[in-house]
Amino acid sequence: MVGNDFRILKTTKTKLGNEIQLIGNNSSNTNEISLVIGVFHGDEPQGKFLIEEYLKKCGMLSTSKSPIARRGLLFIPCLNPDGMQLGQRTNANGVDLNRNFPTKNWGKNQGDNATCNDSNSAYYGGTSGGSEIETQFLIDTINEFKPDKILTLHAPYKVVNYDGPAQEWAEQISKIINYPVEASIGYPTPGSFGTYAGVEKQIQTITLELDEEIPVEQLVQPAFEIFDKLL
């Protein structure tokens, strides 16, 4: 699946023995690095499909002497393979990875979504911020590769949500996919990745909420255009 322009850079094993992969291109001397992440939540598989289709396309291009990318592009096709295997939002420990980051507001019950401390909730934030294998893999990736931009692929709200200094980038994505730009997803998300990477680390961070009511194949063209602009 991984073409000549991309290779596996690092992996880890999950609780159920599934593999999480970080895949990147072979560009050198890049001035900007972007990271694209699929399947934070196991019941939102669209990101994995789109990333894998893009990598297949890049593999075909590599056989026709395509130029080395101007920028570094990294992919984690599936951050939560255990959740995807189990058909659930959370990982195998029942933790919502998007509430498990070691932010200043981790574990704080807020508003109508006051469930992050309830281990029976689909929004459970874990025993501590960063407690999960999947979360640590992503934290380690950010610390090692220091991406300038991060795009996470979710569903189903059809919005371009941004955290940190990413409004201009969000507006560019909005023009491609025709979703509105939202600075807030509309409910509290203590321990979220957007807060961790965008607000606290000031990395340009986009949460792209995809339409789950249409066949995922209809999202290929806009997704590829978004990915291409990161190269």
Tab-separated table of C-alpha atoms in Angstrom:
chain	number	residue	atom	x	y	z
A	1	MET	CA	0.000	0.000	0.000
A	2	VAL	CA	2.844	2.411	0.780
A	3	GLY	CA	4.400	3.712	-2.434
A	4	ASN	CA	7.995	4.642	-3.116
A	5	ASP	CA	7.430	8.244	-2.041
A	6	PHE	CA	6.204	7.172	1.390
A	7	ARG	CA	7.545	4.734	3.955
A	8	ILE	CA	6.695	3.540	7.443
A	9	LEU	CA	8.610	5.705	9.916
A	10	LYS	CA	7.494	4.199	13.228
A	11	THR	CA	4.936	1.793	14.656
A	12	THR	CA	3.517	0.640	17.955
A	13	LYS	CA	1.243	-2.179	19.093
A	14	THR	CA	-2.085	-1.612	20.810
A	15	LYS	CA	-3.677	-3.543	23.660
A	16	LEU	CA	-5.333	-5.929	21.187
A	17	GLY	CA	-2.127	-6.340	19.196
A	18	ASN	CA	-3.084	-4.108	16.298
A	19	GLU	CA	-0.426	-1.902	14.739
A	20	ILE	CA	-0.488	1.887	14.573
A	21	GLN	CA	1.697	3.236	11.779
A	22	LEU	CA	3.262	6.607	11.089
A	23	ILE	CA	3.884	6.931	7.349
A	24	GLY	CA	5.857	9.771	5.761
A	25	ASN	CA	7.317	10.905	2.447
A	26	ASN	CA	11.005	10.893	1.653
A	27	SER	CA	11.360	14.626	1.076
A	28	SER	CA	14.429	16.291	2.525
A	29	ASN	CA	15.291	19.834	3.568
A	30	THR	CA	11.611	20.648	3.984
A	31	ASN	CA	10.572	23.934	5.515
A	32	GLU	CA	7.178	22.702	6.685
A	33	ILE	CA	5.857	19.410	8.033
A	34	SER	CA	2.179	18.454	8.132
A	35	LEU	CA	0.552	15.529	9.937
A	36	VAL	CA	-2.788	13.967	8.946
A	37	ILE	CA	-4.537	11.601	11.377
A	38	GLY	CA	-7.421	9.222	10.756
A	39	VAL	CA	-9.703	7.285	13.113
A	40	PHE	CA	-9.389	8.935	16.500
A	41	HIS	CA	-12.742	7.267	17.102
A	42	GLY	CA	-13.252	3.675	15.998
A	43	ASP	CA	-16.749	4.346	14.686
A	44	GLU	CA	-15.476	7.086	12.338
A	45	PRO	CA	-13.541	5.053	9.719
A	46	GLN	CA	-13.664	7.552	6.848
A	47	GLY	CA	-10.197	8.962	7.522
A	48	LYS	CA	-8.454	5.605	7.168
A	49	PHE	CA	-10.049	4.976	3.791
A	50	LEU	CA	-9.162	8.428	2.451
A	51	ILE	CA	-5.559	8.297	3.648
A	52	GLU	CA	-4.995	4.799	2.280
A	53	GLU	CA	-6.475	5.752	-1.095
A	54	TYR	CA	-4.194	8.787	-1.205
A	55	LEU	CA	-1.138	6.688	-0.410
A	56	LYS	CA	-2.090	4.285	-3.201
A	57	LYS	CA	-2.302	7.224	-5.586
A	58	CYS	CA	1.093	8.509	-4.486
A	59	GLY	CA	2.536	5.044	-4.959
A	60	MET	CA	1.370	5.041	-8.571
A	61	LEU	CA	2.753	8.524	-9.138
A	62	SER	CA	6.130	7.497	-7.789
A	63	THR	CA	6.609	5.091	-10.708
A	64	SER	CA	6.350	7.987	-13.183
A	65	LYS	CA	9.231	10.023	-11.758
A	66	SER	CA	7.062	12.360	-9.713
A	67	PRO	CA	9.119	15.126	-8.077
A	68	ILE	CA	10.099	14.874	-4.451
A	69	ALA	CA	7.634	16.773	-2.298
A	70	ARG	CA	8.438	20.354	-1.383
A	71	ARG	CA	7.181	19.754	2.147
A	72	GLY	CA	7.124	16.888	4.593
A	73	LEU	CA	3.812	15.039	4.852
A	74	LEU	CA	3.085	12.488	7.577
A	75	PHE	CA	0.062	10.211	7.980
A	76	ILE	CA	-1.331	8.113	10.794
A	77	PRO	CA	-4.064	6.298	8.833
A	78	CYS	CA	-5.684	4.755	11.917
A	79	LEU	CA	-4.868	5.967	15.426
A	80	ASN	CA	-7.488	3.730	17.062
A	81	PRO	CA	-7.420	0.316	15.340
A	82	ASP	CA	-8.755	-1.434	18.463
A	83	GLY	CA	-11.833	0.783	18.510
A	84	MET	CA	-12.317	0.196	14.801
A	85	GLN	CA	-12.035	-3.575	15.310
A	86	LEU	CA	-14.583	-3.409	18.134
A	87	GLY	CA	-16.873	-1.007	16.280
A	88	GLN	CA	-16.842	1.582	19.050
A	89	ARG	CA	-15.800	5.185	19.635
A	90	THR	CA	-13.334	4.389	22.404
A	91	ASN	CA	-10.192	2.253	22.462
A	92	ALA	CA	-9.984	-1.237	23.993
A	93	ASN	CA	-9.765	0.305	27.480
A	94	GLY	CA	-12.989	2.231	26.928
A	95	VAL	CA	-11.141	5.565	26.721
A	96	ASP	CA	-12.102	8.350	24.326
A	97	LEU	CA	-8.703	9.263	22.870
A	98	ASN	CA	-9.972	12.767	22.151
A	99	ARG	CA	-10.411	13.334	25.910
A	100	ASN	CA	-7.127	11.689	26.967
A	101	PHE	CA	-4.523	14.358	26.226
A	102	PRO	CA	-2.628	15.924	29.159
A	103	THR	CA	-4.163	19.375	28.872
A	104	LYS	CA	-4.764	21.892	31.627
A	105	ASN	CA	-8.469	21.050	31.489
A	106	TRP	CA	-8.084	17.244	31.338
A	107	GLY	CA	-10.701	15.437	33.421
A	108	LYS	CA	-12.765	18.525	34.193
A	109	ASN	CA	-16.493	17.956	33.924
A	110	GLN	CA	-18.047	20.776	31.963
A	111	GLY	CA	-21.610	21.510	30.911
A	112	ASP	CA	-23.825	18.954	29.233
A	113	ASN	CA	-20.847	16.784	28.306
A	114	ALA	CA	-19.889	16.171	31.956
A	115	THR	CA	-18.976	12.537	31.442
A	116	CYS	CA	-15.194	12.482	31.042
A	117	ASN	CA	-14.678	10.970	34.532
A	118	ASP	CA	-17.308	8.262	34.041
A	119	SER	CA	-15.637	5.030	32.928
A	120	ASN	CA	-18.974	3.852	31.519
A	121	SER	CA	-19.237	6.879	29.235
A	122	ALA	CA	-18.177	6.967	25.581
A	123	TYR	CA	-16.383	10.222	26.487
A	124	TYR	CA	-14.314	8.752	29.345
A	125	GLY	CA	-10.953	10.541	29.531
A	126	GLY	CA	-8.964	7.717	31.112
A	127	THR	CA	-7.173	7.350	34.432
A	128	SER	CA	-4.832	10.247	33.640
A	129	GLY	CA	-3.998	12.543	30.751
A	130	GLY	CA	-1.905	10.640	28.225
A	131	SER	CA	-2.591	7.255	29.830
A	132	GLU	CA	-3.256	5.395	26.570
A	133	ILE	CA	-0.824	3.761	24.127
A	134	GLU	CA	-2.473	5.543	21.214
A	135	THR	CA	-2.252	8.940	22.891
A	136	GLN	CA	1.412	8.450	23.740
A	137	PHE	CA	2.190	7.410	20.165
A	138	LEU	CA	0.744	10.676	18.890
A	139	ILE	CA	2.449	12.772	21.580
A	140	ASP	CA	5.788	11.112	20.781
A	141	THR	CA	5.247	11.709	17.062
A	142	ILE	CA	4.646	15.414	17.634
A	143	ASN	CA	7.688	15.724	19.878
A	144	GLU	CA	9.907	13.908	17.378
A	145	PHE	CA	8.757	15.385	14.064
A	146	LYS	CA	7.472	18.788	15.258
A	147	PRO	CA	4.712	19.276	12.665
A	148	ASP	CA	3.724	22.810	11.698
A	149	LYS	CA	0.192	21.768	10.735
A	150	ILE	CA	-2.034	18.934	11.944
A	151	LEU	CA	-5.251	17.745	10.293
A	152	THR	CA	-7.487	15.215	12.049
A	153	LEU	CA	-10.323	13.482	10.198
A	154	HIS	CA	-13.563	12.916	12.102
A	155	ALA	CA	-17.302	12.579	11.382
A	156	PRO	CA	-20.196	13.461	11.135
A	157	TYR	CA	-20.731	17.217	11.658
A	158	LYS	CA	-19.663	18.654	8.256
A	159	VAL	CA	-17.610	21.521	9.686
A	160	VAL	CA	-14.000	22.710	9.602
A	161	ASN	CA	-13.125	23.240	13.260
A	162	TYR	CA	-9.798	24.848	14.132
A	163	ASP	CA	-7.645	25.346	17.215
A	164	GLY	CA	-4.612	27.553	17.584
A	165	PRO	CA	-3.424	29.847	14.760
A	166	ALA	CA	-5.246	27.919	12.023
A	167	GLN	CA	-8.124	30.148	10.892
A	168	GLU	CA	-6.599	30.983	7.497
A	169	TRP	CA	-5.864	27.316	6.789
A	170	ALA	CA	-9.393	26.386	7.913
A	171	GLU	CA	-10.843	28.863	5.433
A	172	GLN	CA	-8.757	27.336	2.629
A	173	ILE	CA	-10.075	23.865	3.480
A	174	SER	CA	-13.621	25.230	3.690
A	175	LYS	CA	-13.406	26.479	0.108
A	176	ILE	CA	-12.359	23.015	-1.071
A	177	ILE	CA	-14.904	20.901	0.803
A	178	ASN	CA	-17.708	23.465	1.162
A	179	TYR	CA	-18.159	23.068	4.923
A	180	PRO	CA	-18.463	26.062	7.273
A	181	VAL	CA	-15.559	27.117	9.490
A	182	GLU	CA	-16.209	26.870	13.230
A	183	ALA	CA	-13.851	27.992	16.009
A	184	SER	CA	-15.786	25.767	18.429
A	185	ILE	CA	-17.352	22.370	17.912
A	186	GLY	CA	-20.221	23.535	20.127
A	187	TYR	CA	-19.676	21.552	23.333
A	188	PRO	CA	-16.897	21.194	25.952
A	189	THR	CA	-14.050	18.825	25.095
A	190	PRO	CA	-11.711	18.595	28.119
A	191	GLY	CA	-8.494	16.750	27.293
A	192	SER	CA	-9.072	17.070	23.558
A	193	PHE	CA	-6.338	16.892	20.960
A	194	GLY	CA	-7.316	20.312	19.613
A	195	THR	CA	-6.727	21.849	23.022
A	196	TYR	CA	-3.442	19.970	23.458
A	197	ALA	CA	-1.909	20.690	20.048
A	198	GLY	CA	-3.702	23.830	18.918
A	199	VAL	CA	-4.419	25.864	22.033
A	200	GLU	CA	-1.581	24.839	24.337
A	201	LYS	CA	1.198	24.059	21.825
A	202	GLN	CA	0.053	26.671	19.279
A	203	ILE	CA	0.315	24.278	16.340
A	204	GLN	CA	-2.108	24.946	13.493
A	205	THR	CA	-4.700	22.236	14.177
A	206	ILE	CA	-7.806	21.383	12.148
A	207	THR	CA	-10.568	18.954	13.072
A	208	LEU	CA	-12.286	18.185	9.784
A	209	GLU	CA	-15.709	16.717	10.510
A	210	LEU	CA	-16.718	14.745	7.427
A	211	ASP	CA	-20.184	13.927	6.127
A	212	GLU	CA	-21.048	10.328	7.063
A	213	GLU	CA	-24.369	10.347	5.195
A	214	ILE	CA	-22.764	10.066	1.768
A	215	PRO	CA	-20.556	7.279	0.367
A	216	VAL	CA	-16.979	7.871	1.456
A	217	GLU	CA	-15.903	7.627	-2.190
A	218	GLN	CA	-17.550	11.013	-2.741
A	219	LEU	CA	-15.060	12.530	-0.293
A	220	VAL	CA	-11.996	11.315	-2.189
A	221	GLN	CA	-11.676	14.279	-4.559
A	222	PRO	CA	-11.845	17.047	-1.913
A	223	ALA	CA	-9.691	15.056	0.503
A	224	PHE	CA	-7.001	14.537	-2.145
A	225	GLU	CA	-7.027	18.253	-2.954
A	226	ILE	CA	-6.615	19.093	0.730
A	227	PHE	CA	-3.741	16.609	1.086
A	228	ASP	CA	-2.066	17.798	-2.133
A	229	LYS	CA	-1.892	21.348	-0.829
A	230	LEU	CA	0.170	20.091	2.121
A	231	LEU	CA	2.931	18.817	-0.226
